[in-house]
Short mmCIF file of C-alpha atoms in Angstrom, two decimals:
data_model
loop_
_atom_site.label_atom_id
_atom_site.label_comp_id
_atom_site.label_asym_id
_atom_site.label_seq_id
_atom_site.Cartn_x
_atom_site.Cartn_y
_atom_site.Cartn_z
CA ASP A 10 -6.31 19.42 0.40
CA VAL A 11 -3.43 17.32 1.63
CA LYS A 12 -0.24 19.27 1.77
CA VAL A 13 3.20 17.72 1.88
CA THR A 14 5.92 20.33 2.14
CA GLN A 15 9.58 19.74 1.46
CA SER A 16 11.88 22.34 2.94
CA SER A 17 14.03 22.98 -0.13
CA ARG A 18 13.34 22.81 -3.87
CA TYR A 19 17.00 22.93 -4.88
CA LEU A 20 20.08 22.08 -2.85
CA VAL A 21 23.77 22.03 -3.77
CA LYS A 22 26.18 20.27 -1.41
CA ARG A 23 29.78 19.12 -1.45
CA THR A 24 30.99 15.54 -1.23
CA GLY A 25 31.31 14.43 2.38
CA GLU A 26 28.84 16.96 3.77
CA LYS A 27 26.00 15.88 6.05
CA VAL A 28 22.69 16.71 4.39
CA PHE A 29 19.23 17.00 5.94
CA LEU A 30 16.08 16.90 3.83
CA GLU A 31 12.95 17.84 5.73
CA CYS A 32 9.35 16.91 5.00
CA VAL A 33 6.19 18.03 6.78
CA GLN A 34 2.60 16.92 6.16
CA ASP A 35 -0.48 18.64 7.54
CA MET A 36 -3.11 15.89 7.30
CA ASP A 37 -2.27 13.75 10.34
CA HIS A 38 -1.16 10.83 8.13
CA GLU A 39 0.41 7.87 9.89
CA ASN A 40 2.66 6.83 7.03
CA MET A 41 5.51 8.76 5.48
CA PHE A 42 7.94 7.82 2.72
CA TRP A 43 11.15 8.98 1.10
CA TYR A 44 11.89 8.19 -2.56
CA ARG A 45 14.53 9.16 -5.02
CA GLN A 46 13.69 9.56 -8.70
CA ASP A 47 16.27 9.16 -11.45
CA PRO A 48 15.84 9.09 -15.25
CA GLY A 49 15.28 5.56 -16.48
CA LEU A 50 15.07 4.16 -12.95
CA GLY A 51 11.75 5.62 -11.83
CA LEU A 52 10.79 6.06 -8.19
CA ARG A 53 12.80 4.02 -5.71
CA LEU A 54 11.83 3.73 -2.06
CA ILE A 55 14.58 4.66 0.39
CA TYR A 56 12.88 4.51 3.80
CA PHE A 57 9.40 4.66 5.21
CA SER A 58 7.73 5.08 8.57
CA TYR A 59 4.37 3.85 9.87
CA ASP A 60 4.52 5.67 13.17
CA VAL A 61 6.49 8.13 15.24
CA LYS A 62 10.02 6.91 16.04
CA MET A 63 9.47 3.95 13.74
CA LYS A 64 11.34 3.36 10.47
CA GLU A 65 11.73 0.61 7.93
CA LYS A 66 14.20 0.20 5.10
CA GLY A 67 12.96 0.44 1.57
CA ASP A 68 14.67 -0.85 -1.54
CA ILE A 69 17.78 1.37 -1.48
CA PRO A 70 18.56 2.45 2.13
CA GLU A 71 22.37 2.37 1.84
CA GLY A 72 23.95 5.73 2.53
CA TYR A 73 20.77 7.18 4.07
CA SER A 74 19.11 7.35 7.45
CA VAL A 75 15.82 8.86 8.62
CA SER A 76 14.28 10.41 11.68
CA ARG A 77 10.64 10.72 12.72
CA GLU A 78 10.36 12.44 16.07
CA LYS A 79 6.91 13.91 15.38
CA LYS A 80 4.01 12.50 13.42
CA GLU A 81 3.97 15.32 10.88
CA ARG A 82 7.72 15.44 10.18
CA PHE A 83 9.99 12.93 8.44
CA SER A 84 13.62 13.74 7.80
CA LEU A 85 16.04 12.11 5.39
CA ILE A 86 19.72 12.28 6.31
CA LEU A 87 22.71 11.76 4.08
CA GLU A 88 25.51 11.18 6.59
CA SER A 89 28.30 11.80 4.07
CA ALA A 90 26.98 12.94 0.71
CA SER A 91 28.44 11.38 -2.41
CA THR A 92 28.08 12.33 -6.07
CA ASN A 93 25.95 9.25 -6.79
CA GLN A 94 23.34 10.69 -4.42
CA THR A 95 22.66 13.53 -6.83
CA SER A 96 18.97 13.04 -7.56
CA MET A 97 15.40 14.26 -7.14
CA TYR A 98 14.12 13.36 -3.65
CA LEU A 99 10.41 13.01 -3.07
CA CYS A 100 8.56 12.75 0.22
CA ALA A 101 5.06 11.25 0.45
CA SER A 102 2.46 10.50 3.09
CA SER A 103 -0.58 8.25 3.31
CA VAL A 104 -3.35 7.15 5.64
CA THR A 105 -3.32 3.57 6.92
CA GLY A 106 -6.05 1.45 5.32
CA ALA A 107 -6.70 3.83 2.44
CA LYS A 108 -5.20 1.70 -0.35
CA ASN A 109 -1.85 3.33 0.42
CA ILE A 110 -2.75 6.28 -1.80
CA GLN A 111 0.29 8.46 -1.37
CA TYR A 112 0.42 12.24 -1.54
CA PHE A 113 3.70 13.72 -2.67
CA GLY A 114 5.63 16.87 -2.01
CA ALA A 115 7.10 18.95 -4.83
CA GLY A 116 10.51 17.34 -4.47
CA THR A 117 14.05 18.46 -3.65
CA ARG A 118 16.58 18.41 -6.44
CA LEU A 119 19.90 17.68 -4.75
CA SER A 120 23.22 18.11 -6.49
CA VAL A 121 26.34 16.78 -4.79
CA LEU A 122 29.54 18.21 -6.24
CA GLN B 14 9.80 -9.23 -6.77
CA LYS B 15 6.53 -7.57 -7.63
CA GLU B 16 7.36 -5.71 -10.82
CA VAL B 17 5.39 -3.40 -12.99
CA GLU B 18 6.35 -2.79 -16.60
CA GLN B 19 5.60 0.53 -18.27
CA ASP B 20 6.74 1.78 -21.66
CA PRO B 21 8.83 4.89 -20.96
CA GLY B 22 7.99 6.54 -24.27
CA PRO B 23 8.40 9.37 -24.91
CA LEU B 24 5.02 9.73 -26.56
CA SER B 25 4.25 12.77 -28.69
CA VAL B 26 0.73 13.39 -30.04
CA PRO B 27 -1.16 16.29 -31.63
CA GLU B 28 -3.77 18.15 -29.65
CA GLY B 29 -7.14 16.39 -29.75
CA ALA B 30 -5.69 12.90 -30.16
CA ILE B 31 -6.72 9.93 -28.07
CA VAL B 32 -3.84 8.77 -25.91
CA SER B 33 -3.38 5.25 -24.59
CA LEU B 34 -0.92 4.61 -21.76
CA ASN B 35 -0.31 1.06 -20.58
CA CYS B 36 1.23 -1.05 -17.85
CA THR B 37 1.61 -4.78 -17.42
CA TYR B 38 2.29 -6.72 -14.28
CA SER B 39 3.12 -10.29 -13.45
CA ASN B 40 1.82 -10.84 -9.93
CA SER B 41 -1.86 -11.48 -9.26
CA ALA B 42 -1.45 -10.21 -5.66
CA PHE B 43 -1.90 -6.60 -6.79
CA GLN B 44 -5.23 -5.24 -5.57
CA TYR B 45 -5.58 -1.53 -6.32
CA PHE B 46 -4.44 0.13 -9.52
CA MET B 47 -3.64 3.81 -9.76
CA TRP B 48 -2.45 6.41 -12.19
CA TYR B 49 -0.37 9.35 -11.09
CA ARG B 50 0.47 12.41 -13.17
CA GLN B 51 3.74 14.26 -12.68
CA TYR B 52 4.34 17.64 -14.25
CA SER B 53 7.90 18.75 -14.87
CA ARG B 54 9.73 19.72 -11.65
CA LYS B 55 6.73 18.71 -9.50
CA GLY B 56 5.80 15.70 -7.38
CA PRO B 57 3.38 13.02 -8.65
CA GLU B 58 -0.31 13.58 -7.99
CA LEU B 59 -3.01 10.94 -7.96
CA LEU B 60 -5.17 11.00 -11.06
CA MET B 61 -7.38 7.93 -10.67
CA TYR B 62 -7.56 4.61 -8.91
CA THR B 63 -9.60 1.47 -9.44
CA TYR B 64 -9.98 -1.94 -7.85
CA SER B 65 -11.89 -4.27 -10.07
CA SER B 66 -11.57 -5.23 -13.70
CA GLY B 67 -13.42 -2.92 -16.06
CA ASN B 68 -13.49 0.77 -16.81
CA LYS B 69 -13.63 3.85 -14.61
CA GLU B 70 -14.25 7.22 -16.19
CA ASP B 71 -13.46 10.72 -14.94
CA GLY B 72 -14.02 13.45 -17.49
CA ARG B 73 -11.62 12.93 -20.38
CA PHE B 74 -9.77 10.17 -18.53
CA THR B 75 -10.67 6.47 -18.47
CA ALA B 76 -8.81 3.87 -16.43
CA GLN B 77 -9.14 0.29 -17.58
CA VAL B 78 -8.08 -2.84 -15.71
CA ASP B 79 -7.93 -6.36 -17.12
CA LYS B 80 -6.92 -8.63 -14.27
CA SER B 81 -7.07 -11.77 -16.40
CA SER B 82 -4.41 -10.34 -18.74
CA LYS B 83 -2.61 -8.41 -15.96
CA TYR B 84 -2.85 -5.25 -17.99
CA ILE B 85 -3.98 -1.74 -17.11
CA SER B 86 -4.51 1.28 -19.33
CA LEU B 87 -5.21 4.98 -19.08
CA PHE B 88 -7.01 6.61 -21.98
CA ILE B 89 -7.07 10.36 -22.48
CA ARG B 90 -9.69 11.69 -24.89
CA ASP B 91 -9.37 15.03 -26.68
CA SER B 92 -5.85 15.46 -25.32
CA GLN B 93 -4.73 18.99 -24.45
CA PRO B 94 -1.27 20.59 -24.17
CA SER B 95 -1.94 20.80 -20.42
CA ASP B 96 -1.94 16.98 -20.35
CA SER B 97 1.78 17.02 -21.17
CA ALA B 98 3.39 15.26 -18.21
CA THR B 99 4.84 11.96 -17.09
CA TYR B 100 2.22 9.37 -16.20
CA LEU B 101 3.06 6.69 -13.66
CA CYS B 102 1.03 3.59 -13.01
CA ALA B 103 1.07 2.20 -9.49
CA MET B 104 -0.29 -0.91 -7.80
CA THR B 105 -0.77 -2.01 -4.23
CA TYR B 106 -0.41 -5.38 -2.56
CA LEU B 107 -0.62 -6.63 1.01
CA GLN B 108 2.55 -7.69 2.78
CA GLY B 109 2.76 -8.42 6.47
CA GLY B 110 -0.62 -6.80 7.07
CA SER B 111 0.31 -3.50 5.46
CA GLU B 112 -0.24 -2.18 1.96
CA LYS B 113 2.80 -1.75 -0.27
CA LEU B 114 2.85 0.41 -3.38
CA VAL B 115 4.84 -0.37 -6.52
CA PHE B 116 5.30 2.20 -9.28
CA GLY B 117 5.96 1.82 -12.97
CA LYS B 118 8.84 3.91 -14.31
CA GLY B 119 6.51 6.37 -16.03
CA THR B 120 5.65 7.37 -19.61
CA LYS B 121 6.47 10.91 -20.72
CA LEU B 122 3.65 12.40 -22.80
CA THR B 123 3.83 15.57 -24.90
CA VAL B 124 0.67 16.97 -26.49
CA ASN B 125 1.54 19.41 -29.25
CA PRO B 126 -0.75 22.38 -29.99
#
């Protein structure tokens, strides 16, 4: 079974803090994704990566950055957390050429106070 | 913009009912059609995917695609309380040689014992 592991299930941070969300997948997938999920807005793509050290902006990249130093690990960084970044964050991975079927982690519920 | 429309519900049915979940789309570039299931406080998991118009069955679940009407459905027969979850449709299209995935906003289903 594909396993996508997100480092934290729940996180509480203060406004202005730098926040790191970590994601690791164990199936040697080339592609990794970060989404946020909000009621009424659905899943929105923040950033994605098709290879190590490669990143592309998704639909809502403002206020976020990412890092992919190793194939299995994809990090989402909030440089200066704000209250409007309170959300559920979901990491996913997929194999190239496999219909982009994405496998998700359990999510990190981030609250910024 | 390649958009997918999905009725957010919520949908509440008695145990044993037949459930119909639907999505519409406007762009004929979509190629693969998927349904994900997301339990509360978990990440989405792939339930079924299909490519061509017609029906695909997996146990109590049937995925239906009508490309001429740009309409997809997921039917659940003999629904169980364990089917209570949010169901997201998703569709892929090719852009710049890579597959992109677009999600509907999800329909929340509750099956009452």
